[in-house]
Amino acid sequence: MPAGHGLRSRTRDLFSRGFRKKGYIPLTTYLRTYKVGDYVDVKVNGAIHKGMPHKFYHGRTGQVWNVTKRAIGVEINKQVGNRIIRKRIHVRVEHVQPSRCTEEFKLRKINNDKLKAEAKARGEVISTKRQPEGPKPGFMVEGATLETVTPIPYDVVNDLKGGY
């Protein structure tokens, strides 16, 4: 039998619920508020069939462009041939979770503002740009002793006899 090409083909493991994650859906899923511009991860919940995105979008990160009563409009980049198209899809809240992709950036921004305020109080200007990690510092090797190693000449006749 040839393989089917249906909408949910090859999603047996992709859409299955995780180990000890089956059963009821936590209320947090429904009580979360999403705003336009938020980054969200599309993570399909196989238990809810309504508002389920196509398998291509599973595991992708997008930006919220619309919020409705039960669903969220997410804008996701999709590579088609040699170009990238910005696709706008509506996904129910059960299949979406807040993304942590901007977490590190927001923490760095807060930290940089704090550093700038401290520098301004001291009356100096600092750079908050990230610098690449440079080469490791050099060091001297202490207590090393030199040992000269010389090769022993190879003797074919003695080797055939079985030793020196």
PDB file of C-alpha atoms in Angstrom:
ATOM      1  CA  MET A   1       0.000   0.000   0.000  1.00  0.00           C
ATOM      2  CA  PRO A   2       1.363   3.431  -0.877  1.00  0.00           C
ATOM      3  CA  ALA A   3       1.684   6.060   1.844  1.00  0.00           C
ATOM      4  CA  GLY A   4      -1.135   8.586   2.155  1.00  0.00           C
ATOM      5  CA  HIS A   5      -0.653  12.288   1.596  1.00  0.00           C
ATOM      6  CA  GLY A   6      -3.378  13.545   3.902  1.00  0.00           C
ATOM      7  CA  LEU A   7      -3.395  16.625   6.112  1.00  0.00           C
ATOM      8  CA  ARG A   8      -2.169  14.722   9.181  1.00  0.00           C
ATOM      9  CA  SER A   9       0.038  12.163   7.451  1.00  0.00           C
ATOM     10  CA  ARG A  10       3.258  11.224   9.302  1.00  0.00           C
ATOM     11  CA  THR A  11       2.132  12.851  12.552  1.00  0.00           C
ATOM     12  CA  ARG A  12       1.797   9.686  14.667  1.00  0.00           C
ATOM     13  CA  ASP A  13       4.656  10.668  16.978  1.00  0.00           C
ATOM     14  CA  LEU A  14       4.652  14.392  16.164  1.00  0.00           C
ATOM     15  CA  PHE A  15       1.188  15.112  17.582  1.00  0.00           C
ATOM     16  CA  SER A  16       1.186  12.467  20.349  1.00  0.00           C
ATOM     17  CA  ARG A  17       1.066  13.762  23.913  1.00  0.00           C
ATOM     18  CA  GLY A  18       4.223  13.389  25.944  1.00  0.00           C
ATOM     19  CA  PHE A  19       4.884  10.813  28.657  1.00  0.00           C
ATOM     20  CA  ARG A  20       2.777  11.648  31.764  1.00  0.00           C
ATOM     21  CA  LYS A  21       1.341  14.663  29.927  1.00  0.00           C
ATOM     22  CA  LYS A  22      -1.904  12.986  28.812  1.00  0.00           C
ATOM     23  CA  GLY A  23      -5.297  13.842  30.271  1.00  0.00           C
ATOM     24  CA  TYR A  24      -6.688  17.218  31.222  1.00  0.00           C
ATOM     25  CA  ILE A  25      -5.302  20.498  29.882  1.00  0.00           C
ATOM     26  CA  PRO A  26      -4.092  22.915  32.578  1.00  0.00           C
ATOM     27  CA  LEU A  27      -6.168  26.072  33.035  1.00  0.00           C
ATOM     28  CA  THR A  28      -3.067  28.217  32.540  1.00  0.00           C
ATOM     29  CA  THR A  29      -3.363  27.454  28.836  1.00  0.00           C
ATOM     30  CA  TYR A  30      -6.697  29.286  28.667  1.00  0.00           C
ATOM     31  CA  LEU A  31      -6.012  32.043  31.214  1.00  0.00           C
ATOM     32  CA  ARG A  32      -2.848  33.375  29.572  1.00  0.00           C
ATOM     33  CA  THR A  33      -3.082  36.760  27.877  1.00  0.00           C
ATOM     34  CA  TYR A  34      -1.409  37.339  24.553  1.00  0.00           C
ATOM     35  CA  LYS A  35      -0.813  40.770  23.059  1.00  0.00           C
ATOM     36  CA  VAL A  36      -0.060  41.836  19.514  1.00  0.00           C
ATOM     37  CA  GLY A  37       3.694  41.683  18.966  1.00  0.00           C
ATOM     38  CA  ASP A  38       4.348  38.850  21.454  1.00  0.00           C
ATOM     39  CA  TYR A  39       6.530  35.965  20.321  1.00  0.00           C
ATOM     40  CA  VAL A  40       4.859  32.553  20.600  1.00  0.00           C
ATOM     41  CA  ASP A  41       5.865  28.962  19.887  1.00  0.00           C
ATOM     42  CA  VAL A  42       3.400  26.814  17.953  1.00  0.00           C
ATOM     43  CA  LYS A  43       3.260  23.494  19.785  1.00  0.00           C
ATOM     44  CA  VAL A  44       0.371  21.313  18.645  1.00  0.00           C
ATOM     45  CA  ASN A  45      -1.702  19.617  21.339  1.00  0.00           C
ATOM     46  CA  GLY A  46      -2.960  16.382  19.777  1.00  0.00           C
ATOM     47  CA  ALA A  47      -5.920  16.154  22.162  1.00  0.00           C
ATOM     48  CA  ILE A  48      -7.636  19.238  20.697  1.00  0.00           C
ATOM     49  CA  HIS A  49      -8.508  18.869  17.023  1.00  0.00           C
ATOM     50  CA  LYS A  50     -10.148  22.273  16.586  1.00  0.00           C
ATOM     51  CA  GLY A  51      -7.932  25.129  15.493  1.00  0.00           C
ATOM     52  CA  MET A  52      -4.995  22.798  14.931  1.00  0.00           C
ATOM     53  CA  PRO A  53      -2.290  24.187  12.622  1.00  0.00           C
ATOM     54  CA  HIS A  54      -0.658  22.176   9.846  1.00  0.00           C
ATOM     55  CA  LYS A  55       2.233  19.930  10.871  1.00  0.00           C
ATOM     56  CA  PHE A  56       4.703  22.287   9.137  1.00  0.00           C
ATOM     57  CA  TYR A  57       4.106  24.976  11.782  1.00  0.00           C
ATOM     58  CA  HIS A  58       4.648  22.624  14.749  1.00  0.00           C
ATOM     59  CA  GLY A  59       7.720  23.802  16.694  1.00  0.00           C
ATOM     60  CA  ARG A  60       7.953  27.139  14.871  1.00  0.00           C
ATOM     61  CA  THR A  61       8.170  30.544  16.507  1.00  0.00           C
ATOM     62  CA  GLY A  62       6.082  33.440  15.270  1.00  0.00           C
ATOM     63  CA  GLN A  63       4.776  36.843  16.230  1.00  0.00           C
ATOM     64  CA  VAL A  64       1.182  37.553  17.277  1.00  0.00           C
ATOM     65  CA  TRP A  65      -0.609  39.823  14.808  1.00  0.00           C
ATOM     66  CA  ASN A  66      -4.238  39.235  15.847  1.00  0.00           C
ATOM     67  CA  VAL A  67      -6.061  38.123  19.001  1.00  0.00           C
ATOM     68  CA  THR A  68      -9.601  36.739  18.838  1.00  0.00           C
ATOM     69  CA  LYS A  69     -11.881  35.141  21.418  1.00  0.00           C
ATOM     70  CA  ARG A  70     -10.425  31.624  21.277  1.00  0.00           C
ATOM     71  CA  ALA A  71      -7.583  31.897  18.823  1.00  0.00           C
ATOM     72  CA  ILE A  72      -4.442  33.829  18.072  1.00  0.00           C
ATOM     73  CA  GLY A  73      -3.183  35.047  14.719  1.00  0.00           C
ATOM     74  CA  VAL A  74       0.476  34.141  14.344  1.00  0.00           C
ATOM     75  CA  GLU A  75       2.838  35.363  11.633  1.00  0.00           C
ATOM     76  CA  ILE A  76       5.432  32.726  10.744  1.00  0.00           C
ATOM     77  CA  ASN A  77       8.212  32.679   8.152  1.00  0.00           C
ATOM     78  CA  LYS A  78       8.074  29.797   5.660  1.00  0.00           C
ATOM     79  CA  GLN A  79      10.717  29.000   3.083  1.00  0.00           C
ATOM     80  CA  VAL A  80       9.175  28.207  -0.293  1.00  0.00           C
ATOM     81  CA  GLY A  81      11.755  27.541  -2.987  1.00  0.00           C
ATOM     82  CA  ASN A  82      14.289  30.355  -2.918  1.00  0.00           C
ATOM     83  CA  ARG A  83      12.184  32.882  -1.004  1.00  0.00           C
ATOM     84  CA  ILE A  84      10.801  33.287   2.523  1.00  0.00           C
ATOM     85  CA  ILE A  85       7.094  34.056   2.816  1.00  0.00           C
ATOM     86  CA  ARG A  86       5.504  35.537   5.945  1.00  0.00           C
ATOM     87  CA  LYS A  87       2.477  33.304   6.545  1.00  0.00           C
ATOM     88  CA  ARG A  88      -0.412  34.483   8.736  1.00  0.00           C
ATOM     89  CA  ILE A  89      -2.317  31.661  10.422  1.00  0.00           C
ATOM     90  CA  HIS A  90      -4.947  31.511  13.151  1.00  0.00           C
ATOM     91  CA  VAL A  91      -4.268  28.954  15.862  1.00  0.00           C
ATOM     92  CA  ARG A  92      -6.320  28.123  18.948  1.00  0.00           C
ATOM     93  CA  VAL A  93      -4.701  28.974  22.285  1.00  0.00           C
ATOM     94  CA  GLU A  94      -4.235  25.277  23.149  1.00  0.00           C
ATOM     95  CA  HIS A  95      -1.653  24.963  20.378  1.00  0.00           C
ATOM     96  CA  VAL A  96       0.370  28.046  21.351  1.00  0.00           C
ATOM     97  CA  GLN A  97       2.713  28.910  24.230  1.00  0.00           C
ATOM     98  CA  PRO A  98       4.736  32.041  25.036  1.00  0.00           C
ATOM     99  CA  SER A  99       8.199  31.915  23.525  1.00  0.00           C
ATOM    100  CA  ARG A 100      11.378  32.393  25.518  1.00  0.00           C
ATOM    101  CA  CYS A 101      13.341  33.627  22.486  1.00  0.00           C
ATOM    102  CA  THR A 102      13.527  37.242  23.721  1.00  0.00           C
ATOM    103  CA  GLU A 103      14.167  36.388  27.382  1.00  0.00           C
ATOM    104  CA  GLU A 104      17.958  36.779  27.257  1.00  0.00           C
ATOM    105  CA  PHE A 105      17.668  39.995  25.239  1.00  0.00           C
ATOM    106  CA  LYS A 106      15.271  41.584  27.773  1.00  0.00           C
ATOM    107  CA  LEU A 107      17.526  40.639  30.712  1.00  0.00           C
ATOM    108  CA  ARG A 108      20.550  42.098  28.900  1.00  0.00           C
ATOM    109  CA  LYS A 109      18.629  45.297  28.188  1.00  0.00           C
ATOM    110  CA  ILE A 110      17.705  45.735  31.889  1.00  0.00           C
ATOM    111  CA  ASN A 111      21.292  45.003  32.929  1.00  0.00           C
ATOM    112  CA  ASN A 112      22.702  47.481  30.388  1.00  0.00           C
ATOM    113  CA  ASP A 113      20.319  50.229  31.577  1.00  0.00           C
ATOM    114  CA  LYS A 114      21.500  49.627  35.132  1.00  0.00           C
ATOM    115  CA  LEU A 115      25.171  49.803  34.078  1.00  0.00           C
ATOM    116  CA  LYS A 116      24.546  53.016  32.108  1.00  0.00           C
ATOM    117  CA  ALA A 117      22.810  54.639  35.097  1.00  0.00           C
ATOM    118  CA  GLU A 118      25.738  53.750  37.397  1.00  0.00           C
ATOM    119  CA  ALA A 119      28.246  55.100  34.851  1.00  0.00           C
ATOM    120  CA  LYS A 120      26.263  58.316  34.442  1.00  0.00           C
ATOM    121  CA  ALA A 121      26.274  58.802  38.219  1.00  0.00           C
ATOM    122  CA  ARG A 122      30.081  58.444  38.194  1.00  0.00           C
ATOM    123  CA  GLY A 123      30.288  60.806  35.224  1.00  0.00           C
ATOM    124  CA  GLU A 124      31.770  58.479  32.652  1.00  0.00           C
ATOM    125  CA  VAL A 125      30.640  56.923  29.362  1.00  0.00           C
ATOM    126  CA  ILE A 126      30.707  53.124  28.960  1.00  0.00           C
ATOM    127  CA  SER A 127      30.103  50.796  26.042  1.00  0.00           C
ATOM    128  CA  THR A 128      27.491  48.077  26.561  1.00  0.00           C
ATOM    129  CA  LYS A 129      28.272  46.302  23.306  1.00  0.00           C
ATOM    130  CA  ARG A 130      28.954  42.597  23.534  1.00  0.00           C
ATOM    131  CA  GLN A 131      32.576  41.737  22.827  1.00  0.00           C
ATOM    132  CA  PRO A 132      33.746  38.363  21.525  1.00  0.00           C
ATOM    133  CA  GLU A 133      35.682  36.244  23.977  1.00  0.00           C
ATOM    134  CA  GLY A 134      39.340  36.860  23.213  1.00  0.00           C
ATOM    135  CA  PRO A 135      42.227  34.387  23.255  1.00  0.00           C
ATOM    136  CA  LYS A 136      43.192  32.730  26.518  1.00  0.00           C
ATOM    137  CA  PRO A 137      45.980  34.486  28.453  1.00  0.00           C
ATOM    138  CA  GLY A 138      49.483  33.056  28.140  1.00  0.00           C
ATOM    139  CA  PHE A 139      51.335  31.378  30.999  1.00  0.00           C
ATOM    140  CA  MET A 140      54.756  29.918  31.805  1.00  0.00           C
ATOM    141  CA  VAL A 141      55.167  26.198  32.393  1.00  0.00           C
ATOM    142  CA  GLU A 142      56.934  25.732  35.730  1.00  0.00           C
ATOM    143  CA  GLY A 143      58.979  22.744  36.897  1.00  0.00           C
ATOM    144  CA  ALA A 144      59.249  20.994  33.545  1.00  0.00           C
ATOM    145  CA  THR A 145      62.320  18.860  32.919  1.00  0.00           C
ATOM    146  CA  LEU A 146      63.722  18.128  29.474  1.00  0.00           C
ATOM    147  CA  GLU A 147      64.422  14.562  28.464  1.00  0.00           C
ATOM    148  CA  THR A 148      66.313  13.833  25.268  1.00  0.00           C
ATOM    149  CA  VAL A 149      65.022  10.799  23.414  1.00  0.00           C
ATOM    150  CA  THR A 150      67.173   9.159  20.747  1.00  0.00           C
ATOM    151  CA  PRO A 151      65.992   6.430  18.411  1.00  0.00           C
ATOM    152  CA  ILE A 152      67.520   2.957  18.569  1.00  0.00           C
ATOM    153  CA  PRO A 153      68.811   1.783  15.170  1.00  0.00           C
ATOM    154  CA  TYR A 154      66.722  -0.975  13.650  1.00  0.00           C
ATOM    155  CA  ASP A 155      68.700  -4.159  13.040  1.00  0.00           C
ATOM    156  CA  VAL A 156      67.055  -6.514  10.547  1.00  0.00           C
ATOM    157  CA  VAL A 157      69.388  -9.496  11.199  1.00  0.00           C
ATOM    158  CA  ASN A 158      68.884  -9.516  14.998  1.00  0.00           C
ATOM    159  CA  ASP A 159      65.136  -8.966  14.571  1.00  0.00           C
ATOM    160  CA  LEU A 160      64.845 -12.157  12.493  1.00  0.00           C
ATOM    161  CA  LYS A 161      66.784 -14.125  15.154  1.00  0.00           C
ATOM    162  CA  GLY A 162      64.304 -13.042  17.820  1.00  0.00           C
ATOM    163  CA  GLY A 163      65.637 -10.122  19.815  1.00  0.00           C
ATOM    164  CA  TYR A 164      68.836  -8.244  20.614  1.00  0.00           C
TER     165      TYR A 164
END
